[in-house]
Short mmCIF file of C-alpha atoms in Angstrom, two decimals:
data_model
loop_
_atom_site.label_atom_id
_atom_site.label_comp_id
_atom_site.label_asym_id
_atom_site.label_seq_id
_atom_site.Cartn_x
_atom_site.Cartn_y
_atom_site.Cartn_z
CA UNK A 1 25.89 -26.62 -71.39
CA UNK A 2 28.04 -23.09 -71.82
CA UNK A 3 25.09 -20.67 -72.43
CA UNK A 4 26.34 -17.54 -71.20
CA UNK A 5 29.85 -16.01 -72.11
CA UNK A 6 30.72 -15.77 -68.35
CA UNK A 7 30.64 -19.45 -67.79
CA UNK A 8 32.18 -19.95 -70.98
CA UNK A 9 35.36 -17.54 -69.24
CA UNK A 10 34.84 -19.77 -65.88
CA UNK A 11 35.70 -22.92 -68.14
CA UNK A 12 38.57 -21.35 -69.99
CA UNK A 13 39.58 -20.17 -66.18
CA UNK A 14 39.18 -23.35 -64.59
CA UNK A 15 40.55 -25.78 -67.84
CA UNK A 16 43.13 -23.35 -69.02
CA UNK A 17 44.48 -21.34 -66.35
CA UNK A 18 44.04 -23.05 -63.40
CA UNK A 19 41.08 -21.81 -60.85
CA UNK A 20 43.62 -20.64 -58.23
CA UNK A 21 45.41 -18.23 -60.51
CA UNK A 22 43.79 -14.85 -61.67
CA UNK A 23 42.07 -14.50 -64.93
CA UNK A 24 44.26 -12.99 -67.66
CA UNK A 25 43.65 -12.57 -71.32
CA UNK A 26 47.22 -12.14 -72.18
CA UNK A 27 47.63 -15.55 -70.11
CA UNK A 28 45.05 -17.42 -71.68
CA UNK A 29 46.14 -16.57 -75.41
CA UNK A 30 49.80 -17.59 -74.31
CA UNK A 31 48.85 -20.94 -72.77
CA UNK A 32 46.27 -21.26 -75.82
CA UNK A 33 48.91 -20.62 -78.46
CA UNK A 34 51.66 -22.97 -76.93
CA UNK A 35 50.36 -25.78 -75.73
CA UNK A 36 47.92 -28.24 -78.21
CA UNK A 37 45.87 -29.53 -75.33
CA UNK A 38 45.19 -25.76 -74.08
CA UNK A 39 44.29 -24.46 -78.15
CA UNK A 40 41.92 -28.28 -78.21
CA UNK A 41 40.07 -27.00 -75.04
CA UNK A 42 39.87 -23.34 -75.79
CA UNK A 43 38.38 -23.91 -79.48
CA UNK A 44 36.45 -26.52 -77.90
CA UNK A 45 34.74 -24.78 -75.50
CA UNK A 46 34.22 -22.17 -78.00
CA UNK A 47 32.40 -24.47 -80.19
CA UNK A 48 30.31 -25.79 -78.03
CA UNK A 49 29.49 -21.92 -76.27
CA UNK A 50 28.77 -20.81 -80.12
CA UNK A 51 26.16 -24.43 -80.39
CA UNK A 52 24.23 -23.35 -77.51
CA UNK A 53 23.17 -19.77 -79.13
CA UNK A 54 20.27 -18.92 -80.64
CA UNK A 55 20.61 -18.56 -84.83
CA UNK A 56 22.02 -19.80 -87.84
CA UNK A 57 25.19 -18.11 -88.24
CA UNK A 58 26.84 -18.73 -84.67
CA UNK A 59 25.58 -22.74 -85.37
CA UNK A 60 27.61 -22.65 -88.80
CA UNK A 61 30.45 -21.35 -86.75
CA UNK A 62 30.17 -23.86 -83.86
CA UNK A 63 30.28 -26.60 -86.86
CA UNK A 64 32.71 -25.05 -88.81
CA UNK A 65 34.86 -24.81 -85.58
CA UNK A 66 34.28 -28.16 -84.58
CA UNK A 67 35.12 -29.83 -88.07
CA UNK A 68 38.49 -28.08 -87.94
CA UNK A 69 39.24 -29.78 -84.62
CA UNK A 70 38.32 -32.79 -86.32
CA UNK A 71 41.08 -31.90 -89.35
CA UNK A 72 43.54 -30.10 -87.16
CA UNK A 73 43.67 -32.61 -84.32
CA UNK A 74 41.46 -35.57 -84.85
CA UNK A 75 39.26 -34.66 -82.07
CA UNK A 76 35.72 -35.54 -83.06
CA UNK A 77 33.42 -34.34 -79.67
CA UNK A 78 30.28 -33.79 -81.16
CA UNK A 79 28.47 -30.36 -80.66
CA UNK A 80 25.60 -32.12 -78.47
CA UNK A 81 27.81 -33.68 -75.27
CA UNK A 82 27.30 -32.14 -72.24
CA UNK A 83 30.69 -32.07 -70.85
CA UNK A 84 31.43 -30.31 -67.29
CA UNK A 85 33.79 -28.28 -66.06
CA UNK A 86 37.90 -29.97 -65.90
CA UNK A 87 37.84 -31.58 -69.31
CA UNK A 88 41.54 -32.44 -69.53
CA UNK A 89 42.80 -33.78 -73.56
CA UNK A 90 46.20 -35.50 -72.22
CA UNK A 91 47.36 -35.73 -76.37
CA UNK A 92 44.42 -34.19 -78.32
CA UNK A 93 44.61 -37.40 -80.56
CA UNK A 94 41.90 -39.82 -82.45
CA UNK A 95 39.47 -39.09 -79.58
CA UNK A 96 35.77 -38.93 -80.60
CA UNK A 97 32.51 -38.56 -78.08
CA UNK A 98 29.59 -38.61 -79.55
CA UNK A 99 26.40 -36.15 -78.74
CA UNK A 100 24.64 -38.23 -76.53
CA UNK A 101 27.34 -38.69 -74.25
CA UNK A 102 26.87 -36.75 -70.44
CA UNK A 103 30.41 -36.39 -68.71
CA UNK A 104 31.07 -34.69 -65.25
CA UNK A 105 33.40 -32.91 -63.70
CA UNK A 106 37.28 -33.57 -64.22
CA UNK A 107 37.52 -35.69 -66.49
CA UNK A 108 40.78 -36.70 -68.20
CA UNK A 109 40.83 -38.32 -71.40
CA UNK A 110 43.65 -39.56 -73.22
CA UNK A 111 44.25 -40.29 -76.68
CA UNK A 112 42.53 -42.73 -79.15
CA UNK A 113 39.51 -42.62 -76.99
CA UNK A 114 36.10 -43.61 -78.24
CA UNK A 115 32.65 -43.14 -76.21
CA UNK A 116 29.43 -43.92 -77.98
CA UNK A 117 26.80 -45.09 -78.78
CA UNK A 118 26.21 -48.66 -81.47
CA UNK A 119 23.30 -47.00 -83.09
CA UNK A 120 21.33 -43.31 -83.18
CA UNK A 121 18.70 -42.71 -80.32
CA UNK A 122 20.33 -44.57 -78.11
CA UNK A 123 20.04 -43.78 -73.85
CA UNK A 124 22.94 -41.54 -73.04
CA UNK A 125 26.84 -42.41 -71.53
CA UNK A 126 27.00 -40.95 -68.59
CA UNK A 127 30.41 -40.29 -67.19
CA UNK A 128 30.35 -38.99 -63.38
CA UNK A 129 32.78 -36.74 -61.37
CA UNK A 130 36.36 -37.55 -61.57
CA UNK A 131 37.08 -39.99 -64.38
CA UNK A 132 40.12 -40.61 -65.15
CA UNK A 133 40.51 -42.92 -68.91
CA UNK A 134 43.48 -44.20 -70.11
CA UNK A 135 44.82 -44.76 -73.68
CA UNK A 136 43.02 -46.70 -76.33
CA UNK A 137 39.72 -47.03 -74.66
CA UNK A 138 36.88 -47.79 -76.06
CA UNK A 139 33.32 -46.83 -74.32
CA UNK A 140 30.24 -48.57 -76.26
CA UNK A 141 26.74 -49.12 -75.65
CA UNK A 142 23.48 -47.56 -74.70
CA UNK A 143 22.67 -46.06 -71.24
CA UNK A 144 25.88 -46.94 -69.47
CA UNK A 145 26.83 -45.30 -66.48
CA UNK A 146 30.41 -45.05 -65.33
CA UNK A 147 30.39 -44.01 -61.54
CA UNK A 148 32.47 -40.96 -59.85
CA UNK A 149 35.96 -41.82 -58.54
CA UNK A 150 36.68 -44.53 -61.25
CA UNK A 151 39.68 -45.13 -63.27
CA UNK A 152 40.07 -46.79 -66.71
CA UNK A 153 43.29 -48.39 -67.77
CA UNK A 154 44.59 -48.30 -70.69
CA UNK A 155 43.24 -50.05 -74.24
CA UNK A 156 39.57 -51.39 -71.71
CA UNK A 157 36.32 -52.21 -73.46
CA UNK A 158 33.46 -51.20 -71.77
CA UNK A 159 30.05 -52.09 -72.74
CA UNK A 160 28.38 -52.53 -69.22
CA UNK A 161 28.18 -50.44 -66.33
CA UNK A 162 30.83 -49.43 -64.15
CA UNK A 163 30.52 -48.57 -60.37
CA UNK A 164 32.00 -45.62 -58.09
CA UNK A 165 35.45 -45.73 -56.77
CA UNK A 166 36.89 -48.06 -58.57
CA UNK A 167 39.58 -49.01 -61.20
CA UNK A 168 38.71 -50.95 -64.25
CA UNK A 169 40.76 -52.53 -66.58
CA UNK A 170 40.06 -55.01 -69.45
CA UNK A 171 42.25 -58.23 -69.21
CA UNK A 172 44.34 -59.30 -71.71
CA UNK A 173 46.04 -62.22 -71.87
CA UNK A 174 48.95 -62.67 -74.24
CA UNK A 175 49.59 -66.78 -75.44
CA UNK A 176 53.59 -67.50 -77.14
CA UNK A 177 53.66 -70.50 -78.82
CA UNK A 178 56.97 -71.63 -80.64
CA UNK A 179 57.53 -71.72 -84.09
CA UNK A 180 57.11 -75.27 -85.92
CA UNK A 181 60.12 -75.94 -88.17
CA UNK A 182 60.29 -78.07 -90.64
CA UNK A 183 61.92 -80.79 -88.91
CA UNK A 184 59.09 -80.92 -86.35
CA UNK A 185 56.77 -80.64 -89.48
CA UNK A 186 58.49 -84.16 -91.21
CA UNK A 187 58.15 -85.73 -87.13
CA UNK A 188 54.70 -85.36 -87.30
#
């Protein structure tokens, strides 16, 4: 969790800028103002620094912050996931985590991405180090761990646990069957 404003810089540093280049203000509002993924992550971040202090008003602002993402964008990460350090938004689209959701570092996820939980209360998704999840996936369940290292194709279900270092994908088999016309209708 962002509680003080100099990790809250670290993450815009880190997310934004890229850790090997200095810290710049002037850089950060440039990269913030041209790029959607860069404004998701910096309002983001914001958010969920704003969430984590003490008081009413900066709360209503976290929320109010958040619900605009969720207008602007259609990125619903709810105030209470604990997300680490390299969040990457490939396309800031239709992607919704929901608060009881614990994700490590560098992790990439790309649009129309759901991770959450069937019902309220649940155990927590836990997302390790270096998780890398492709388009139209769709995390569900209760206490599910996906390991570090581990790569999710595009449009998987998951609803079990997944283990380190590896890549998981959800089969999908596609069946063509021809057309009956009416001819072969009348043979039967």
């Amino acid at each position: 969790m962002l509680t003080t404003f100099a990790e809250l810089k670290a993450f815009w540093h880190y997310e934004i800028l890229g850790e090997d280049k200095r810290f710049s203000w002037r850089k950060l509002r440039r990269r913030v103002a041209r790029n959607n993924s860069y404004n998701c992550l910096f309002w983001l971040r914001l958010s969920q620094y704003l969430h984590s202090r003490p008081g009413r008003t900066t709360l209503s602002m976290a929320k109010r912050i958040n619900k605009g993402l969720a207008r602007k964008y259609g990125v619903e990460i709810m105030l209470g996931a604990q997300i680490d350090k390299g969040l990457w938004l490939g396309h800031p689209t239709a992607i919704t985590v929901y608060s009881g959701v614990r994700i490590g570092r560098d992790c990439n996820l790309r649009q129309c991405t759901t991770i959450g939980s069937v019902e309220a209360n649940n155990k927590p998704i836990e997302l390790g180090h270096n998780v890398d999840i492709g388009a139209h996936c769709c995390i569900i369940g209760s206490g599910i761990r996906i390991g570090n290292n581990v790569r999710i194709g595009a449009m998987s279900f998951i609803n079990k646990d997944v283990p380190d270092d590896v890549t998981y994908i959800t089969r999908k088999d596609n069946h063509i069957y021809p057309n009956r016309t009416q001819h072969d209708a009348r043979v039967d």
